Short mmCIF file of C-alpha atoms and ligand atoms in Angstrom, two decimals:
data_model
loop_
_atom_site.label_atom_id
_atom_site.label_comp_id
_atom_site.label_asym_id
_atom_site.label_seq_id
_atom_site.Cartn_x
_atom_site.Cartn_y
_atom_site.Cartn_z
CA UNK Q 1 100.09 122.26 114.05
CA UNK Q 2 103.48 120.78 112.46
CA UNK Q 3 104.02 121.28 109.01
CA UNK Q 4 106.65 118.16 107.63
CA UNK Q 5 108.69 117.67 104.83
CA UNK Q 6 109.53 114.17 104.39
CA UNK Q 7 111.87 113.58 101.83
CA UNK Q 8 112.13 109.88 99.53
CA UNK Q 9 108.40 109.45 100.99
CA UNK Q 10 108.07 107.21 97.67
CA UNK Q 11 110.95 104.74 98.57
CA UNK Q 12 111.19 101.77 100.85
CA UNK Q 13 111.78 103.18 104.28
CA UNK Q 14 110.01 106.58 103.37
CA UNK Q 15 106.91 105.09 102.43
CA UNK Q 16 106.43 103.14 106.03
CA UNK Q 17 107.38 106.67 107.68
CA UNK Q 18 104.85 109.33 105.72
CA UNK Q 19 102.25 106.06 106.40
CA UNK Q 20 103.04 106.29 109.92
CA UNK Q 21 102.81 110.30 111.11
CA UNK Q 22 100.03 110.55 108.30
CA UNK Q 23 98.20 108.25 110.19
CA UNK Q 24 99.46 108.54 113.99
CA UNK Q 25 99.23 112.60 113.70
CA UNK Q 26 96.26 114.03 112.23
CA UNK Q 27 96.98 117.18 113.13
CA UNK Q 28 99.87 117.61 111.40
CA UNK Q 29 100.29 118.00 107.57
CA UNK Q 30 102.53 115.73 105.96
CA UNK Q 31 104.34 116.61 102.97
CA UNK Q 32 106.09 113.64 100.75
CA UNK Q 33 108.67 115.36 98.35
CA UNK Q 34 109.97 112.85 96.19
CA UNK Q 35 111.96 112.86 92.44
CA UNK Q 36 110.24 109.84 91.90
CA UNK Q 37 113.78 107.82 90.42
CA UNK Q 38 113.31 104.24 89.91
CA UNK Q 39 112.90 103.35 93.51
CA UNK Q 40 109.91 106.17 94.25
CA UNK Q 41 106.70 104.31 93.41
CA UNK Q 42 103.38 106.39 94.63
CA UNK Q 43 101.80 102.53 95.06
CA UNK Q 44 103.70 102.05 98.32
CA UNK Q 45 101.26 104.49 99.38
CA UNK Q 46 97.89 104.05 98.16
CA UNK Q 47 95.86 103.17 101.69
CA UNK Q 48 96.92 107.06 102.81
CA UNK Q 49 96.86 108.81 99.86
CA UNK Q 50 93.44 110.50 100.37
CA UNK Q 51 93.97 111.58 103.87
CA UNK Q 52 93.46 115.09 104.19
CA UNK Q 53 96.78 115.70 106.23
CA UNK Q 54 98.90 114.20 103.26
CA UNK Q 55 100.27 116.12 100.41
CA UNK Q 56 102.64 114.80 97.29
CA UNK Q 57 105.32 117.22 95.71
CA UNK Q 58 107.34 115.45 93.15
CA UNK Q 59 110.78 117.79 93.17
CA UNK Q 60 114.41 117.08 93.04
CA UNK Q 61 116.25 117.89 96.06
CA UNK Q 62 118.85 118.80 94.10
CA UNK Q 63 116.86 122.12 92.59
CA UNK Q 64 117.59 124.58 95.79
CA UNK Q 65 115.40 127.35 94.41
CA UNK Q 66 112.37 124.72 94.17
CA UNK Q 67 113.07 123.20 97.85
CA UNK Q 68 113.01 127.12 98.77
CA UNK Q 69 109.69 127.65 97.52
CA UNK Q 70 108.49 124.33 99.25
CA UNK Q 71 109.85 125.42 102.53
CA UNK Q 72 108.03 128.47 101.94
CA UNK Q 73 104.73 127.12 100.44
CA UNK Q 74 103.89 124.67 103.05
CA UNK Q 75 105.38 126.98 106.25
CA UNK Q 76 107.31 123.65 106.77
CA UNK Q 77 108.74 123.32 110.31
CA UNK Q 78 110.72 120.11 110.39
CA UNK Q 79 112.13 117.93 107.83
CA UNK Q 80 112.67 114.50 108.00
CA UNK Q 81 115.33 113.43 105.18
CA UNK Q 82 115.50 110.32 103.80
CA UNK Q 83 115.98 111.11 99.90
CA UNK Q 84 119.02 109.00 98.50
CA UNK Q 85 120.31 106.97 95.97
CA UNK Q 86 120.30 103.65 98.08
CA UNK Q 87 121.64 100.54 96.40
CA UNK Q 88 125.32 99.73 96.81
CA UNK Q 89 125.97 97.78 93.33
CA UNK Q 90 124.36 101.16 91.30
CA UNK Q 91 126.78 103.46 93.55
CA UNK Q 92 129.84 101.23 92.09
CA UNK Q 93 129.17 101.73 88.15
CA UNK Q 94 127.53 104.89 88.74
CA UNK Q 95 129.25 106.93 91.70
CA UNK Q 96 128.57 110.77 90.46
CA UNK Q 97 124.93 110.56 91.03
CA UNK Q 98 125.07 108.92 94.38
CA UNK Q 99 127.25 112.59 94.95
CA UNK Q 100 124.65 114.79 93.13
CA UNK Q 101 121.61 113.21 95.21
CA UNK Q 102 123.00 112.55 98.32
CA UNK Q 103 125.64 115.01 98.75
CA UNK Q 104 124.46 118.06 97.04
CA UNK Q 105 120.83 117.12 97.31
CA UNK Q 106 121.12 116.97 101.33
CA UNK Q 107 123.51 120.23 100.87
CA UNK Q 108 120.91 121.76 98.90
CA UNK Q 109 118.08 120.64 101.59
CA UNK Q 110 119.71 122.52 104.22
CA UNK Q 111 120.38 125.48 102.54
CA UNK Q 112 116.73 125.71 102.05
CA UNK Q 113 115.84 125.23 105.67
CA UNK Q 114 118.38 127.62 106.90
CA UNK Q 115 117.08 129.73 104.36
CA UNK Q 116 113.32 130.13 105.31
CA UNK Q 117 114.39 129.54 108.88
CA UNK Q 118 116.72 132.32 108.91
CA UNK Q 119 117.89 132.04 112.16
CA UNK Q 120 114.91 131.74 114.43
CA UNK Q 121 115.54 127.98 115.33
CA UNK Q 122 112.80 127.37 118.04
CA UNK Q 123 110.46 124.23 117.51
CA UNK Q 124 112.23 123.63 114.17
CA UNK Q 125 114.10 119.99 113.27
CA UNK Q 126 116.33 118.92 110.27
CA UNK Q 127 116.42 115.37 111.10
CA UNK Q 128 118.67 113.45 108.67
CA UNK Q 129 118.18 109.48 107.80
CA UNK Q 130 121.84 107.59 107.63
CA UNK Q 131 123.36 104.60 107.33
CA UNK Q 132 125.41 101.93 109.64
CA UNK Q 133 127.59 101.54 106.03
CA UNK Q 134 129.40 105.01 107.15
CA UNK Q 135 131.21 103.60 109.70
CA UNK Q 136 133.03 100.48 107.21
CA UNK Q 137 133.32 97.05 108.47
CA UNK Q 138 134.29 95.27 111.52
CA UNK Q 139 135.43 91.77 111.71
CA UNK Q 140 134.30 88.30 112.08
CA UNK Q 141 135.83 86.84 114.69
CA UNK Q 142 133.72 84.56 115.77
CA UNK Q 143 132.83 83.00 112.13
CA UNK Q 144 131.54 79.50 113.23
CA UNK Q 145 129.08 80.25 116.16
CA UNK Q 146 125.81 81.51 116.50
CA UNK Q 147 125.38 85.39 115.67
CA UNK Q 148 126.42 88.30 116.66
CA UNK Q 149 129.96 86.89 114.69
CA UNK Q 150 132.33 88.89 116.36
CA UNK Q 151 133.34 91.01 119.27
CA UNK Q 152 132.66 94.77 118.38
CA UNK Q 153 130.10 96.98 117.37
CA UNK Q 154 129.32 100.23 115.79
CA UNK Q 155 128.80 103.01 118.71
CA UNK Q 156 128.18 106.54 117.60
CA UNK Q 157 131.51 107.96 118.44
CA UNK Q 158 132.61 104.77 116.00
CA UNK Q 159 135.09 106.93 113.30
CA UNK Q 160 133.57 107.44 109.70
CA UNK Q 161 135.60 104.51 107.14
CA UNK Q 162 133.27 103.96 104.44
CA UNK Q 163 134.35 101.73 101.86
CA UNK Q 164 131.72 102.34 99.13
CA UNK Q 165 130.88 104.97 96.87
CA UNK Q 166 126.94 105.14 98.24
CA UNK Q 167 129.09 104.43 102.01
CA UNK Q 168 131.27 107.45 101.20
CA UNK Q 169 128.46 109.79 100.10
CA UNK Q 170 126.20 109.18 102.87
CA UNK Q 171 128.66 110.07 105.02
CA UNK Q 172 129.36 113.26 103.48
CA UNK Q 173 125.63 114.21 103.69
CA UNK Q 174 126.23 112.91 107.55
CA UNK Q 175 129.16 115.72 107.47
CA UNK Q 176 127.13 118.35 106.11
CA UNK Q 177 124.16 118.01 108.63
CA UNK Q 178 126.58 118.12 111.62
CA UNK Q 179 128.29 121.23 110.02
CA UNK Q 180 124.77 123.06 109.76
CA UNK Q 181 125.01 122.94 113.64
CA UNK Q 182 127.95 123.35 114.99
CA UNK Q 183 128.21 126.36 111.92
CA UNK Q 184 124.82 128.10 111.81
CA UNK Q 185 123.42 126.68 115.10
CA UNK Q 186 120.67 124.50 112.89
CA UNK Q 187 118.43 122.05 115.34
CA UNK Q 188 119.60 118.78 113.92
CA UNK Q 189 119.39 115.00 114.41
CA UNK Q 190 121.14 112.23 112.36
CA UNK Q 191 120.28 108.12 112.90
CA UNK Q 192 122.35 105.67 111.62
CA UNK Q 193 120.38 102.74 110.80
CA UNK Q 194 121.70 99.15 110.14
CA UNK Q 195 119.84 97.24 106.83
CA UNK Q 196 116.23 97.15 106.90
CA UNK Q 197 113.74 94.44 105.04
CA UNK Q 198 109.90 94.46 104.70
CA UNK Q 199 106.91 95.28 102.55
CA UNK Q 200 108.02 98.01 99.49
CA UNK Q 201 111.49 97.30 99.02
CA UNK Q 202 112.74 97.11 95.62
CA UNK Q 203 113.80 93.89 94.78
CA UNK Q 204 117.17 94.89 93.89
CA UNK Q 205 118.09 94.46 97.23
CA UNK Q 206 118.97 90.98 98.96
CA UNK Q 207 115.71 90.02 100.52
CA UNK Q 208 112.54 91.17 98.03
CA UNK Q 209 114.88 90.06 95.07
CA UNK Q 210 115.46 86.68 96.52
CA UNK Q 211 111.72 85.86 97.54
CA UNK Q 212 110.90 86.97 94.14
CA UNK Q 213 113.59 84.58 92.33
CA UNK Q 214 112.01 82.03 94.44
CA UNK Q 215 108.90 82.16 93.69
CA UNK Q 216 109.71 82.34 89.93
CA UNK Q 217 112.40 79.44 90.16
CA UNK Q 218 115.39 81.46 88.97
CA UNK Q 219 118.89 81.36 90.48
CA UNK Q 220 120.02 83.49 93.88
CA UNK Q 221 122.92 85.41 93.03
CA UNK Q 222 125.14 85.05 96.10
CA UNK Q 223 128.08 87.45 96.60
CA UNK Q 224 131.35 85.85 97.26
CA UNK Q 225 131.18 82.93 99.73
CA UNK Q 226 127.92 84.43 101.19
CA UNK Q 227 129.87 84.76 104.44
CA UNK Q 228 129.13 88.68 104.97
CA UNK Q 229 127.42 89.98 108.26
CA UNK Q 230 124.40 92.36 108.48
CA UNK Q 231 122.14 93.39 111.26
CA UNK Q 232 118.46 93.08 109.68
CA UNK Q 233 115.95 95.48 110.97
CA UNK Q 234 111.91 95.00 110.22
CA UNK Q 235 111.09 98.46 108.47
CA UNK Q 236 108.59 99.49 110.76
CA UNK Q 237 110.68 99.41 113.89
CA UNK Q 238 112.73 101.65 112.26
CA UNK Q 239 109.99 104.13 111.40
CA UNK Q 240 108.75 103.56 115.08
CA UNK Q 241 112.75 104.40 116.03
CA UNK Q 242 112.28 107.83 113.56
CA UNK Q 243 108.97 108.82 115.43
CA UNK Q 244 110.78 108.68 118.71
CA UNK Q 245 113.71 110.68 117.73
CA UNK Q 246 111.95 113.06 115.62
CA UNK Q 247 110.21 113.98 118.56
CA UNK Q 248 112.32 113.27 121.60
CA UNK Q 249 115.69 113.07 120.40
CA UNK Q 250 118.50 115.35 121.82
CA UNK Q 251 119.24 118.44 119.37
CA UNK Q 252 122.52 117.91 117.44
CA UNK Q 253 122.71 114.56 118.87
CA UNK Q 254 123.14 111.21 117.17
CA UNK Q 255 121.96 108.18 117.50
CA UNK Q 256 122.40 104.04 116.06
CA UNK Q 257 119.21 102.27 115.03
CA UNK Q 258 119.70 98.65 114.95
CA UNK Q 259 118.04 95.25 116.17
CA UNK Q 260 121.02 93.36 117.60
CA UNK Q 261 120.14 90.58 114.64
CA UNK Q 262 123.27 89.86 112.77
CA UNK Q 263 122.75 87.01 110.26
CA UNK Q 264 125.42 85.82 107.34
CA UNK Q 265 123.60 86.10 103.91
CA UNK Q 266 123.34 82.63 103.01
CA UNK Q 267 121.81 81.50 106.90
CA UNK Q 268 119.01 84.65 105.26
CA UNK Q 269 118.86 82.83 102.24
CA UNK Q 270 118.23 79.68 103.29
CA UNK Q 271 115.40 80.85 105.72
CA UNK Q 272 114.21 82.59 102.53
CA UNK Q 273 114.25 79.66 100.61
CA UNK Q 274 112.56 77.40 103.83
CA UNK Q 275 109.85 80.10 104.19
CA UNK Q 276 108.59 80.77 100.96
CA UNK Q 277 108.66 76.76 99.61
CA UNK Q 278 106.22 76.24 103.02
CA UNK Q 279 104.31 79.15 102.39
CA UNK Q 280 104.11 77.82 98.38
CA UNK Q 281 103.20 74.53 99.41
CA UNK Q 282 106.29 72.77 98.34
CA UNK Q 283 108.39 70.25 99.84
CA UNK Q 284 111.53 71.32 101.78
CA UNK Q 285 113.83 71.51 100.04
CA UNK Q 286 112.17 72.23 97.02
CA UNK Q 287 114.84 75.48 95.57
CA UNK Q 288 117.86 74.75 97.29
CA UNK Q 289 119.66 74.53 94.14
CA UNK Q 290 118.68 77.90 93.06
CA UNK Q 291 121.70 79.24 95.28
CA UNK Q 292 124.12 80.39 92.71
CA UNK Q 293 127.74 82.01 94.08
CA UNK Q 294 128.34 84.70 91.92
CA UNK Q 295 131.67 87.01 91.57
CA UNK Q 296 131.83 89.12 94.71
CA UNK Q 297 131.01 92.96 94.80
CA UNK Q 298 133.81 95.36 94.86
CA UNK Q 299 134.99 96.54 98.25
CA UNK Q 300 132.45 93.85 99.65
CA UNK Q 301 132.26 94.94 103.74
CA UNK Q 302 132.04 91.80 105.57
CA UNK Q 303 130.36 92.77 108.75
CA UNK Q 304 127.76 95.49 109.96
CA UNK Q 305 126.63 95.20 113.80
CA UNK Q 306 125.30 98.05 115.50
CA UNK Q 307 125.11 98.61 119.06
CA UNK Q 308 121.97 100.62 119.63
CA UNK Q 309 121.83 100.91 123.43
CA UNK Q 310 122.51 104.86 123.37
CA UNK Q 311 118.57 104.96 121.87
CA UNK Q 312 117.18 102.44 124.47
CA UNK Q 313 118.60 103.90 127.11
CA UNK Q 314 117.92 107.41 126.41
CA UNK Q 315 114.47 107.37 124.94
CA UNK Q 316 112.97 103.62 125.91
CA UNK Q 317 113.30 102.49 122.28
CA UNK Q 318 113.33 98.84 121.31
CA UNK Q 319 112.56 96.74 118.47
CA UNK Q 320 109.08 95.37 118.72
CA UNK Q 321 109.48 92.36 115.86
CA UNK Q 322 111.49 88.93 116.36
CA UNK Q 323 113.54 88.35 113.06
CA UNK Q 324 111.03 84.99 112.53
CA UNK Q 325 108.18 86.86 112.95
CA UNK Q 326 109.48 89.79 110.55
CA UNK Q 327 110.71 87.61 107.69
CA UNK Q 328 107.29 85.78 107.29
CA UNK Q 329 105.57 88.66 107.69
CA UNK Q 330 107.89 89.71 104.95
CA UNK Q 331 107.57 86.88 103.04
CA UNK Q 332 103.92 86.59 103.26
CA UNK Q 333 103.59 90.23 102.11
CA UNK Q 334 105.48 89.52 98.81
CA UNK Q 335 103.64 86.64 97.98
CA UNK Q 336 100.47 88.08 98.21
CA UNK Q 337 101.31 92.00 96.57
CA UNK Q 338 102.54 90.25 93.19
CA UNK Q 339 101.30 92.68 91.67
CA UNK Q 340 103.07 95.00 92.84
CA UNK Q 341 106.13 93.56 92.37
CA UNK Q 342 105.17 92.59 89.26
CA UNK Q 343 104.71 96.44 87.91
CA UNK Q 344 108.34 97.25 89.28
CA UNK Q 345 109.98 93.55 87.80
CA UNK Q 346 108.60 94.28 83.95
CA UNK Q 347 109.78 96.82 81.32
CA UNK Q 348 113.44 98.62 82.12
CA UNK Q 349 114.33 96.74 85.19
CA UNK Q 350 113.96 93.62 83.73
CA UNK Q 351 117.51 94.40 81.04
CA UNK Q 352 118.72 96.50 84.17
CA UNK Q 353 118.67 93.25 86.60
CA UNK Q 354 119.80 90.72 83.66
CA UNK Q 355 122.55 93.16 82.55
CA UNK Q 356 123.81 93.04 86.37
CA UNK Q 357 123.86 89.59 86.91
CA UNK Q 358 125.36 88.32 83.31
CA UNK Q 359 128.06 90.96 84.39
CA UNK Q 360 128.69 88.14 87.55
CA UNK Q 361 128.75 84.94 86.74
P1 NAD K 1 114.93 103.82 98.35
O1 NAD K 1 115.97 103.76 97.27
O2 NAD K 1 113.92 102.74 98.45
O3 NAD K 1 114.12 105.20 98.22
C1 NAD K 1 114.75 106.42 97.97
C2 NAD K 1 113.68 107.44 97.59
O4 NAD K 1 114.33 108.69 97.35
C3 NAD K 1 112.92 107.07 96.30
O5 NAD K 1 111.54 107.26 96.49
C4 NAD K 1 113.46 108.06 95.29
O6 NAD K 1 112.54 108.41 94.27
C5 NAD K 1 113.81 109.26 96.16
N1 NAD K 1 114.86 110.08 95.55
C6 NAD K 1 116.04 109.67 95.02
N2 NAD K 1 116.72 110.73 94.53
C7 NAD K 1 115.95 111.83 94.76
C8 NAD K 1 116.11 113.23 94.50
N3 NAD K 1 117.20 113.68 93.87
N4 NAD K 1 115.15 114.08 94.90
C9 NAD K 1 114.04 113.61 95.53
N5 NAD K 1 113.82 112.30 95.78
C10 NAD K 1 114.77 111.43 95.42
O7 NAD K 1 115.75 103.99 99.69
P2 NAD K 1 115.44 103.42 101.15
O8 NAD K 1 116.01 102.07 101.27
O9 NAD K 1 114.03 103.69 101.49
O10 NAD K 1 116.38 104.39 102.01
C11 NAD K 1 115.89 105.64 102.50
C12 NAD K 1 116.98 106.32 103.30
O11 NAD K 1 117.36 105.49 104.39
C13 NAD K 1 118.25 106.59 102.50
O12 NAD K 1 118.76 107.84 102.90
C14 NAD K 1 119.19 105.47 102.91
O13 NAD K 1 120.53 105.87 102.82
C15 NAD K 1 118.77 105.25 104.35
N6 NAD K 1 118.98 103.89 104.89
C16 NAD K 1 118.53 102.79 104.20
C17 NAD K 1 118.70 101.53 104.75
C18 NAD K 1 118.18 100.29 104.06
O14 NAD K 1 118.44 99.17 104.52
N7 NAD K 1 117.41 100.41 102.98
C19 NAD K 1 119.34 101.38 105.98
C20 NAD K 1 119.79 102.52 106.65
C21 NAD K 1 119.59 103.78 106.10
P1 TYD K 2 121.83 94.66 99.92
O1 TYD K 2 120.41 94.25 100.13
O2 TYD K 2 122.23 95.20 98.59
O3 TYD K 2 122.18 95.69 101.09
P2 TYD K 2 123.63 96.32 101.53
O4 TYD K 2 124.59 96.13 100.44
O5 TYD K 2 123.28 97.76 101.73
O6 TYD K 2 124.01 95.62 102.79
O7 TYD K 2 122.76 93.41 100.21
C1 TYD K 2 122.72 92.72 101.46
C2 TYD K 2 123.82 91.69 101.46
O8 TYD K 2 123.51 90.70 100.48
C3 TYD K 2 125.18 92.26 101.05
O9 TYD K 2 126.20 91.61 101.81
C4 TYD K 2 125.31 91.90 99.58
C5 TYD K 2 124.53 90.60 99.48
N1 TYD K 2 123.86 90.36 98.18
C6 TYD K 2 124.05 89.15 97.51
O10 TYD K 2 124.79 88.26 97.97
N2 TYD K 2 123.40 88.96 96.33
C7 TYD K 2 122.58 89.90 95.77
O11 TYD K 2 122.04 89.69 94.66
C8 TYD K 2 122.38 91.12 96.49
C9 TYD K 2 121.49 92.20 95.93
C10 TYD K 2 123.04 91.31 97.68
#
């Protein structure tokens, strides 16, 4: 019997995980601690919520005595952390809570384990959910041709540069996990992942808020020239990746999650555009003068590309998803949950997301 924390289990990527071992291990118990911010929403979850191996705690990582008592209360034996403030553009006019959350809310995580742990390390894991946005930005030297746009790649022994406040605090939590074991001898893993997209994303990221502006026929705020590089991953590859590591993963070891599937934003938002005018059942062609360039973001890295290879070769994993097959899946999936998005697009976010893009163009 394993008993798991998973922290953010309400978010984007957390959500596809907790669905995942709730469903994959019945043997274990699953608990979801989340804060439930803006981005935790308990309806990315309703198909598992009654399975008996599941269990919600809302709690703040940042309240050590509380993550103390959860340890305790649920004889937790691994922890899979993916708790954060996520979003880039909030990290810029709001840096002190990406440091409370993800600094001293991973600091505060850890504490806890070693805590209850208290030394006797066998069959335990802190495994701790990063970012490719630690290591800053690599060029684009190959601008014109087909992807990947330039020559290098983000290894694991790439050296930490992030640009970012959300960038820099990540990979200060990052800092803090690897302390815990070369310090205290904690069993830890850390993944850095390159950008994900699918179902359950809040749409104040590029993909879900783009098929949503589609569909509605309002403008797509492109940063810049719309030249930046990422390296799109479907969500539940990297949940599949986080299953594999969790359990087969070298201790203290790290390892890059990514799908070799670098794309400039505006080739994504023109397949956005293609896909969901088919998929409405209007002509091609129908919103391509929704794209709007907008000022760019502050500190705007132009390229992410991570070189996973270290995580094929060592433990067989591979993405299973083309990028086609993702994004319709994607698209499809947003089309049809409207309701969903629907809940999250009304009320406060509404002034949030029209307060953020008056402040660009
Ligand atoms: P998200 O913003 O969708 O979800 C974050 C979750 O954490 C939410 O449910 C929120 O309620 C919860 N949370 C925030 N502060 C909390 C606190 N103080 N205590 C408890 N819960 C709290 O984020 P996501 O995109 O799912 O990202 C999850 C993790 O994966 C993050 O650590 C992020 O850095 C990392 N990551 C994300 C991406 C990506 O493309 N989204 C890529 C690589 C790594
Ligand atoms: P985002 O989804 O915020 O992820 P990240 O900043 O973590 O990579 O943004 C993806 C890319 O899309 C990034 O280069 C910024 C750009 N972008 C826009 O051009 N317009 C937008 O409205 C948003 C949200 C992002």
């Amino acid at each position: 019997m394993k008993h798991l924390l998973i922290t953010g289990g309400a978010g984007f990527i957390g959500s596809h995980v907790v669905r995942l071992f709730v469903n994959k291990y019945p043997e274990y118990r699953i608990v979801n601690l989340d804060a439930l911010t803006y981005a935790g929403n308990l309806a990315n979850l309703k198909d598992i919520e009654d399975k008996p191996n599941y269990t919600f705690v809302k709690a703040d990582i940042c309240d050590y005595e509380r993550m103390c008592a959860v340890m305790q209360e649920y004889d937790i034996d691994g922890v899979i952390h993916l708790a954060a403030e996520s979003h880039v553009d909030r990290s810029i006019k709001d840096p002190f809570t990406f440091a409370r959350t993800n600094v001293m809310g991973t600091l505060s995580l850890l504490q806890a384990a070693r805590q209850y742990w208290d030394g006797r390390w066998e069959g335990k894991r802190f495994y701790h959910i990063s970012t490719d946005e630690v290591y800053g930005a690599l060029r684009l030297d190959r601008p014109e041709g087909d992807a990947p746009y330039g020559s290098e790649f983000f290894l694991e022994t790439t050296p930490y540069n992030p640009h970012s406040p959300y960038s820099a605090s990540k990979a200060s939590s990052d800092h803090f996990v690897r302390a815990y074991h070369d310090t205290y001898g904690m069993p830890t893993l850390v993944t850095n992942c390159s950008n994900n997209y699918g179902p359950y994303q809040f749409p104040e990221k590029l993909i879900p808020l783009f098929i949503n502006n589609i569909r509605h026929g309002k403008p797509l705020p492109v940063y810049g020239k719309g030249e930046n590089v990422r390296d799109w991953l479907y969500v539940v590859d990297h949940a599949r990746a986080i299953d594999v590591i969790f359990h087969n993963g070298n201790i203290g070891d790290t390892y890059n999650i990514g799908g070799f599937n670098e794309w400039k934003n505006i080739d994504i938002v023109k397949v956005l555009i293609r896909t969901v005018d088919r998929l409405l059942g209007n002509p091609e062609g129908t919103s391509d003068h929704l794209i709007t360039y907008v000022t760019d973001r502050a500190g705007h890295d132009l390229r992410y590309a991570i070189d996973s290879t270290k995580l094929k070769n060592e433990l067989g994993w591979e993405p299973s998803l083309q990028f086609e097959e993702g994004i319709e899946l994607t698209v499809r999936w947003y089309l049809e949950n409207q309701e969903w998005m629907d809940n999250i697009t009304s009320g406060a976010y509404e002034k949030y997301y029209a307060d953020m893009y008056r402040g660009r163009v």
